[in-house]
Amino acid sequence: MTTTLSPLVSIVTPTFNSSQFIARTLKCIADQSYLHIEHIIIDGGSTDGTLDILGHQTRAKWISGPDNGMYDAINKGMKMATGEIVAYLNSDDLYFEDTVGRVVEFFDQNPDADLVYSDLLYIDENGESLFVRKYPPFAWRMFAVLDGSTIPQQTAFWRRRVLESAGYFDSTFKMAGDFEFFVRAGKNHNVRKLPGKPLAAFRFHEEMQTLNRKRINDEEIERIHRMYGFPPSVRNRLLKQIATLRYKMCNVHRVKDKTASLLSGNKPKYRP
């Protein structure tokens, strides 16, 4: 479906020394079937060839210079953005050709929806599919009490009115700022899961921050729980158990995958 329907969709990509993957991320946005897209890249001062790649493309807007971390870079891009729908896609992740078109269509058909997300495809460093992780419909307390986000950031898009009322990302976070933003935005906005296939692919590779900065992430999750009224308690532990079971029930297919891997003697290359 090729269309030039409004509204404008702004996509921000924070990047730093991402020459291995950035070209593929640029291409997946340039190849969208929905054409009314503004792509903004905020580079943190790369020295690995990323700037050469950015300099040879003509579609995306980009700037390069020091920043105070990923969320500071995302906020810079969001403040430059002019679209009515916004999102951010990291420089190693991918959209599918119809991703933005599906989001625009969903928002058009659901004017009360403020933020949407979907299930998520996991891929390896070469772009080969690993598995699909599924997520439950949004329920604020069930979401906020968990030890991580059940809104996959790669698939999330939101209306500008969310930024205007909930604000931008908290740049004091280094790893869990997207979780905090979704907790904050989801408390007073209509968050919906878009049905059907995933909107995006999340790439596993050795340099990804998710694997290499787990301690920081865990500390920030604890901070978020206290910020929003979910400190350790009997009640919150019970609620977390229920929310965790709810999430796991969406992923019973992964039990089958992991069992087959175990029986075959093949150790998974990536964590499940």
mmCIF file of C-alpha atoms in Angstrom:
data_model
loop_
_atom_site.group_PDB
_atom_site.id
_atom_site.type_symbol
_atom_site.label_atom_id
_atom_site.label_comp_id
_atom_site.label_asym_id
_atom_site.label_seq_id
_atom_site.Cartn_x
_atom_site.Cartn_y
_atom_site.Cartn_z
ATOM 1 C CA MET A 1 0.000 0.000 0.000
ATOM 2 C CA THR A 2 1.668 3.194 -1.159
ATOM 3 C CA THR A 3 0.021 6.306 0.184
ATOM 4 C CA THR A 4 0.749 9.970 0.802
ATOM 5 C CA LEU A 5 -1.978 10.441 3.404
ATOM 6 C CA SER A 6 -1.325 12.833 6.245
ATOM 7 C CA PRO A 7 -0.399 13.080 9.089
ATOM 8 C CA LEU A 8 3.339 13.598 9.162
ATOM 9 C CA VAL A 9 5.161 10.926 11.178
ATOM 10 C CA SER A 10 8.461 11.899 12.827
ATOM 11 C CA ILE A 11 10.963 9.152 13.647
ATOM 12 C CA VAL A 12 14.019 9.943 15.775
ATOM 13 C CA THR A 13 17.137 7.753 15.674
ATOM 14 C CA PRO A 14 19.798 8.259 18.357
ATOM 15 C CA THR A 15 23.168 6.907 17.261
ATOM 16 C CA PHE A 16 26.785 6.668 18.324
ATOM 17 C CA ASN A 17 29.436 4.641 16.488
ATOM 18 C CA SER A 18 26.760 2.631 14.679
ATOM 19 C CA SER A 19 28.388 2.146 11.279
ATOM 20 C CA GLN A 20 27.749 -1.606 11.370
ATOM 21 C CA PHE A 21 23.953 -1.242 11.290
ATOM 22 C CA ILE A 22 22.912 2.369 10.615
ATOM 23 C CA ALA A 23 22.657 1.984 6.830
ATOM 24 C CA ARG A 24 20.048 -0.754 7.208
ATOM 25 C CA THR A 25 18.049 1.333 9.645
ATOM 26 C CA LEU A 26 18.156 4.309 7.263
ATOM 27 C CA LYS A 27 16.964 2.083 4.431
ATOM 28 C CA CYS A 28 14.067 0.538 6.348
ATOM 29 C CA ILE A 29 12.651 4.014 7.000
ATOM 30 C CA ALA A 30 13.343 5.308 3.488
ATOM 31 C CA ASP A 31 11.553 2.238 2.066
ATOM 32 C CA GLN A 32 8.316 2.721 3.992
ATOM 33 C CA SER A 33 5.161 2.393 1.891
ATOM 34 C CA TYR A 34 3.793 5.395 3.786
ATOM 35 C CA LEU A 35 5.646 8.383 2.391
ATOM 36 C CA HIS A 36 4.856 11.293 4.729
ATOM 37 C CA ILE A 37 7.762 10.684 7.136
ATOM 38 C CA GLU A 38 10.321 12.939 8.781
ATOM 39 C CA HIS A 39 13.448 11.052 9.883
ATOM 40 C CA ILE A 40 15.746 12.831 12.337
ATOM 41 C CA ILE A 41 19.100 11.350 13.393
ATOM 42 C CA ILE A 42 20.897 12.602 16.497
ATOM 43 C CA ASP A 43 24.499 11.401 16.513
ATOM 44 C CA GLY A 44 26.611 11.655 19.638
ATOM 45 C CA GLY A 45 29.878 12.432 17.843
ATOM 46 C CA SER A 46 30.704 9.129 16.152
ATOM 47 C CA THR A 47 34.278 8.338 15.107
ATOM 48 C CA ASP A 48 33.771 4.968 13.383
ATOM 49 C CA GLY A 49 32.456 5.934 9.939
ATOM 50 C CA THR A 50 28.845 6.576 10.936
ATOM 51 C CA LEU A 51 29.127 10.219 9.842
ATOM 52 C CA ASP A 52 30.370 9.174 6.396
ATOM 53 C CA ILE A 53 27.250 7.035 5.972
ATOM 54 C CA LEU A 54 24.996 9.860 7.141
ATOM 55 C CA GLY A 55 26.752 12.325 4.845
ATOM 56 C CA HIS A 56 26.060 10.198 1.773
ATOM 57 C CA GLN A 57 22.321 9.900 2.343
ATOM 58 C CA THR A 58 19.943 12.690 1.375
ATOM 59 C CA ARG A 59 16.613 11.822 2.964
ATOM 60 C CA ALA A 60 17.112 12.104 6.733
ATOM 61 C CA LYS A 61 17.918 15.216 8.735
ATOM 62 C CA TRP A 62 20.872 14.747 11.055
ATOM 63 C CA ILE A 63 23.128 16.517 13.505
ATOM 64 C CA SER A 64 26.234 15.329 15.342
ATOM 65 C CA GLY A 65 27.757 16.498 18.609
ATOM 66 C CA PRO A 66 28.153 15.625 22.280
ATOM 67 C CA ASP A 67 25.099 14.675 24.299
ATOM 68 C CA ASN A 68 24.298 13.464 27.801
ATOM 69 C CA GLY A 69 23.242 9.982 26.813
ATOM 70 C CA MET A 70 20.623 8.250 24.688
ATOM 71 C CA TYR A 71 17.559 9.903 26.204
ATOM 72 C CA ASP A 72 19.090 13.351 25.914
ATOM 73 C CA ALA A 73 19.684 12.611 22.225
ATOM 74 C CA ILE A 74 16.113 11.376 21.767
ATOM 75 C CA ASN A 75 14.742 14.506 23.424
ATOM 76 C CA LYS A 76 16.799 16.679 21.061
ATOM 77 C CA GLY A 77 15.258 14.865 18.129
ATOM 78 C CA MET A 78 11.738 15.017 19.544
ATOM 79 C CA LYS A 79 12.067 18.776 20.009
ATOM 80 C CA MET A 80 13.132 19.107 16.353
ATOM 81 C CA ALA A 81 10.265 16.905 15.169
ATOM 82 C CA THR A 82 7.195 18.463 13.566
ATOM 83 C CA GLY A 83 5.038 15.364 13.042
ATOM 84 C CA GLU A 84 1.656 14.662 14.613
ATOM 85 C CA ILE A 85 2.805 11.105 15.307
ATOM 86 C CA VAL A 86 6.261 10.432 16.770
ATOM 87 C CA ALA A 87 8.493 7.472 17.579
ATOM 88 C CA TYR A 88 12.127 6.610 18.057
ATOM 89 C CA LEU A 89 14.013 3.733 16.473
ATOM 90 C CA ASN A 90 17.511 2.834 17.603
ATOM 91 C CA SER A 91 20.247 2.594 14.991
ATOM 92 C CA ASP A 92 20.429 -1.212 15.101
ATOM 93 C CA ASP A 93 16.689 -1.978 14.919
ATOM 94 C CA LEU A 94 14.318 -2.180 11.950
ATOM 95 C CA TYR A 95 10.797 -1.399 10.785
ATOM 96 C CA PHE A 96 8.989 -3.412 8.145
ATOM 97 C CA GLU A 97 7.885 -1.767 4.897
ATOM 98 C CA ASP A 98 4.273 -1.355 6.029
ATOM 99 C CA THR A 99 4.974 -0.409 9.670
ATOM 100 C CA VAL A 100 4.248 3.316 9.539
ATOM 101 C CA GLY A 101 1.254 2.835 7.234
ATOM 102 C CA ARG A 102 -0.314 0.379 9.671
ATOM 103 C CA VAL A 103 0.233 2.785 12.579
ATOM 104 C CA VAL A 104 -1.305 5.727 10.712
ATOM 105 C CA GLU A 105 -4.301 3.606 9.720
ATOM 106 C CA PHE A 106 -4.804 2.421 13.303
ATOM 107 C CA PHE A 107 -4.670 5.969 14.687
ATOM 108 C CA ASP A 108 -7.095 7.112 11.990
ATOM 109 C CA GLN A 109 -9.550 4.360 12.923
ATOM 110 C CA ASN A 110 -9.061 4.845 16.676
ATOM 111 C CA PRO A 111 -9.014 8.600 17.365
ATOM 112 C CA ASP A 112 -9.096 7.996 21.129
ATOM 113 C CA ALA A 113 -5.816 6.035 21.039
ATOM 114 C CA ASP A 114 -2.804 8.028 22.219
ATOM 115 C CA LEU A 115 0.016 5.464 22.055
ATOM 116 C CA VAL A 116 0.222 2.159 20.214
ATOM 117 C CA TYR A 117 2.587 -0.812 20.259
ATOM 118 C CA SER A 118 2.721 -4.399 18.997
ATOM 119 C CA ASP A 119 4.474 -7.707 19.421
ATOM 120 C CA LEU A 120 8.185 -7.749 18.548
ATOM 121 C CA LEU A 121 10.368 -9.835 16.237
ATOM 122 C CA TYR A 122 13.849 -10.652 17.535
ATOM 123 C CA ILE A 123 16.645 -10.948 14.956
ATOM 124 C CA ASP A 124 20.363 -11.692 15.115
ATOM 125 C CA GLU A 125 23.236 -9.451 13.991
ATOM 126 C CA ASN A 126 22.779 -10.659 10.395
ATOM 127 C CA GLY A 127 19.066 -9.918 10.337
ATOM 128 C CA GLU A 128 17.963 -13.551 10.616
ATOM 129 C CA SER A 129 14.733 -14.148 12.547
ATOM 130 C CA LEU A 130 15.066 -15.690 16.021
ATOM 131 C CA PHE A 131 11.580 -15.576 17.542
ATOM 132 C CA VAL A 132 8.552 -13.367 18.172
ATOM 133 C CA ARG A 133 7.897 -12.097 21.675
ATOM 134 C CA LYS A 134 4.259 -11.320 22.415
ATOM 135 C CA TYR A 135 2.846 -8.800 24.855
ATOM 136 C CA PRO A 136 -0.476 -8.435 26.693
ATOM 137 C CA PRO A 137 -2.913 -5.547 26.253
ATOM 138 C CA PHE A 138 -1.936 -2.537 28.335
ATOM 139 C CA ALA A 139 -3.119 -2.302 31.932
ATOM 140 C CA TRP A 140 -1.301 0.415 33.856
ATOM 141 C CA ARG A 141 -0.787 -1.252 37.258
ATOM 142 C CA MET A 142 0.093 -4.599 35.660
ATOM 143 C CA PHE A 143 2.605 -2.749 33.489
ATOM 144 C CA ALA A 144 4.215 -0.502 36.104
ATOM 145 C CA VAL A 145 4.815 -3.195 38.727
ATOM 146 C CA LEU A 146 6.991 -5.366 36.460
ATOM 147 C CA ASP A 147 10.791 -5.340 36.310
ATOM 148 C CA GLY A 148 10.826 -4.200 32.704
ATOM 149 C CA SER A 149 8.635 -2.794 29.990
ATOM 150 C CA THR A 150 5.958 -4.890 28.306
ATOM 151 C CA ILE A 151 5.669 -2.163 25.697
ATOM 152 C CA PRO A 152 8.496 -2.967 23.270
ATOM 153 C CA GLN A 153 9.957 0.465 22.557
ATOM 154 C CA GLN A 154 10.858 -0.458 18.960
ATOM 155 C CA THR A 155 7.161 -0.827 18.127
ATOM 156 C CA ALA A 156 5.788 2.192 19.997
ATOM 157 C CA PHE A 157 4.324 5.267 18.295
ATOM 158 C CA TRP A 158 2.465 8.091 20.019
ATOM 159 C CA ARG A 159 0.586 11.259 19.185
ATOM 160 C CA ARG A 160 2.156 14.646 19.766
ATOM 161 C CA ARG A 161 -0.466 15.346 22.425
ATOM 162 C CA VAL A 162 1.261 12.767 24.638
ATOM 163 C CA LEU A 163 4.489 14.805 24.564
ATOM 164 C CA GLU A 164 2.538 17.982 25.220
ATOM 165 C CA SER A 165 0.877 16.572 28.340
ATOM 166 C CA ALA A 166 3.286 13.924 29.682
ATOM 167 C CA GLY A 167 6.538 15.575 28.610
ATOM 168 C CA TYR A 168 9.724 14.138 27.164
ATOM 169 C CA PHE A 169 12.078 11.395 28.330
ATOM 170 C CA ASP A 170 13.834 11.795 31.671
ATOM 171 C CA SER A 171 17.480 12.056 30.618
ATOM 172 C CA THR A 172 18.734 11.225 34.115
ATOM 173 C CA PHE A 173 18.030 7.596 33.171
ATOM 174 C CA LYS A 174 20.645 5.727 31.146
ATOM 175 C CA MET A 175 18.823 2.460 30.415
ATOM 176 C CA ALA A 176 15.208 2.429 31.629
ATOM 177 C CA GLY A 177 14.046 5.841 30.441
ATOM 178 C CA ASP A 178 11.628 4.336 27.941
ATOM 179 C CA PHE A 179 9.992 2.260 30.699
ATOM 180 C CA GLU A 180 9.625 5.357 32.889
ATOM 181 C CA PHE A 181 8.187 7.334 29.965
ATOM 182 C CA PHE A 182 5.610 4.631 29.220
ATOM 183 C CA VAL A 183 4.650 4.401 32.905
ATOM 184 C CA ARG A 184 4.222 8.180 33.046
ATOM 185 C CA ALA A 185 2.391 8.485 29.729
ATOM 186 C CA GLY A 186 0.288 5.388 30.268
ATOM 187 C CA LYS A 187 -1.113 6.543 33.580
ATOM 188 C CA ASN A 188 -3.307 9.201 31.947
ATOM 189 C CA HIS A 189 -3.401 8.259 28.256
ATOM 190 C CA ASN A 190 -5.095 5.610 26.169
ATOM 191 C CA VAL A 191 -2.457 2.990 25.325
ATOM 192 C CA ARG A 192 -3.486 0.326 22.818
ATOM 193 C CA LYS A 193 -1.903 -2.776 21.380
ATOM 194 C CA LEU A 194 -2.035 -2.899 17.576
ATOM 195 C CA PRO A 195 -3.220 -6.384 16.519
ATOM 196 C CA GLY A 196 -1.503 -8.579 13.966
ATOM 197 C CA LYS A 197 2.132 -9.070 13.093
ATOM 198 C CA PRO A 198 4.984 -7.146 14.777
ATOM 199 C CA LEU A 199 5.731 -3.563 13.787
ATOM 200 C CA ALA A 200 9.478 -3.826 14.304
ATOM 201 C CA ALA A 201 12.522 -6.064 14.728
ATOM 202 C CA PHE A 202 14.907 -5.877 17.671
ATOM 203 C CA ARG A 203 18.484 -6.857 16.870
ATOM 204 C CA PHE A 204 20.565 -8.950 19.273
ATOM 205 C CA HIS A 205 24.321 -8.360 19.024
ATOM 206 C CA GLU A 206 27.305 -8.396 21.361
ATOM 207 C CA GLU A 207 27.586 -4.616 21.755
ATOM 208 C CA MET A 208 23.926 -3.942 22.595
ATOM 209 C CA GLN A 209 23.422 -1.947 25.792
ATOM 210 C CA THR A 210 20.595 -4.197 27.013
ATOM 211 C CA LEU A 211 23.041 -7.038 27.597
ATOM 212 C CA ASN A 212 26.025 -5.027 28.779
ATOM 213 C CA ARG A 213 24.479 -2.647 31.335
ATOM 214 C CA LYS A 214 22.064 -4.866 33.261
ATOM 215 C CA ARG A 215 23.091 -3.608 36.719
ATOM 216 C CA ILE A 216 22.311 -0.015 35.766
ATOM 217 C CA ASN A 217 18.977 -1.090 34.319
ATOM 218 C CA ASP A 218 18.008 -3.001 37.486
ATOM 219 C CA GLU A 219 18.829 0.000 39.697
ATOM 220 C CA GLU A 220 16.761 2.287 37.495
ATOM 221 C CA ILE A 221 13.787 -0.093 37.535
ATOM 222 C CA GLU A 222 13.833 -0.018 41.343
ATOM 223 C CA ARG A 223 13.896 3.772 41.211
ATOM 224 C CA ILE A 224 10.889 3.829 38.864
ATOM 225 C CA HIS A 225 8.909 1.507 41.125
ATOM 226 C CA ARG A 226 9.430 3.852 44.053
ATOM 227 C CA MET A 227 8.589 6.917 41.947
ATOM 228 C CA TYR A 228 5.198 5.506 40.966
ATOM 229 C CA GLY A 229 4.144 3.829 44.189
ATOM 230 C CA PHE A 230 5.348 0.248 43.762
ATOM 231 C CA PRO A 231 8.027 -0.261 46.465
ATOM 232 C CA PRO A 232 8.639 -3.798 47.770
ATOM 233 C CA SER A 233 5.611 -5.011 49.756
ATOM 234 C CA VAL A 234 3.477 -8.131 50.068
ATOM 235 C CA ARG A 235 0.745 -6.535 47.976
ATOM 236 C CA ASN A 236 3.109 -5.426 45.220
ATOM 237 C CA ARG A 237 4.905 -8.777 45.144
ATOM 238 C CA LEU A 238 1.557 -10.504 44.615
ATOM 239 C CA LEU A 239 0.581 -8.036 41.925
ATOM 240 C CA LYS A 240 3.953 -8.582 40.213
ATOM 241 C CA GLN A 241 3.420 -12.348 40.254
ATOM 242 C CA ILE A 242 0.028 -11.939 38.606
ATOM 243 C CA ALA A 243 1.419 -9.506 36.026
ATOM 244 C CA THR A 244 4.352 -11.825 35.288
ATOM 245 C CA LEU A 245 2.022 -14.798 34.778
ATOM 246 C CA ARG A 246 -0.144 -12.663 32.489
ATOM 247 C CA TYR A 247 2.905 -11.834 30.384
ATOM 248 C CA LYS A 248 4.187 -15.409 30.320
ATOM 249 C CA MET A 249 0.805 -16.707 29.175
ATOM 250 C CA CYS A 250 1.283 -14.616 26.027
ATOM 251 C CA ASN A 251 4.503 -16.490 25.329
ATOM 252 C CA VAL A 252 3.684 -20.154 25.832
ATOM 253 C CA HIS A 253 5.052 -20.709 22.319
ATOM 254 C CA ARG A 254 8.500 -19.852 23.680
ATOM 255 C CA VAL A 255 8.288 -22.764 26.120
ATOM 256 C CA LYS A 256 7.930 -25.075 23.125
ATOM 257 C CA ASP A 257 10.863 -23.401 21.370
ATOM 258 C CA LYS A 258 13.130 -23.648 24.404
ATOM 259 C CA THR A 259 12.127 -27.262 25.107
ATOM 260 C CA ALA A 260 12.933 -28.252 21.522
ATOM 261 C CA SER A 261 16.303 -26.517 21.803
ATOM 262 C CA LEU A 262 17.077 -28.315 25.057
ATOM 263 C CA LEU A 263 16.113 -31.730 23.672
ATOM 264 C CA SER A 264 18.188 -31.200 20.542
ATOM 265 C CA GLY A 265 21.256 -30.312 22.593
ATOM 266 C CA ASN A 266 21.610 -26.948 20.856
ATOM 267 C CA LYS A 267 22.446 -24.215 23.323
ATOM 268 C CA PRO A 268 20.640 -20.976 22.347
ATOM 269 C CA LYS A 269 23.042 -18.320 21.106
ATOM 270 C CA TYR A 270 20.949 -15.604 22.731
ATOM 271 C CA ARG A 271 19.125 -15.399 26.014
ATOM 272 C CA PRO A 272 15.415 -16.364 25.702
#
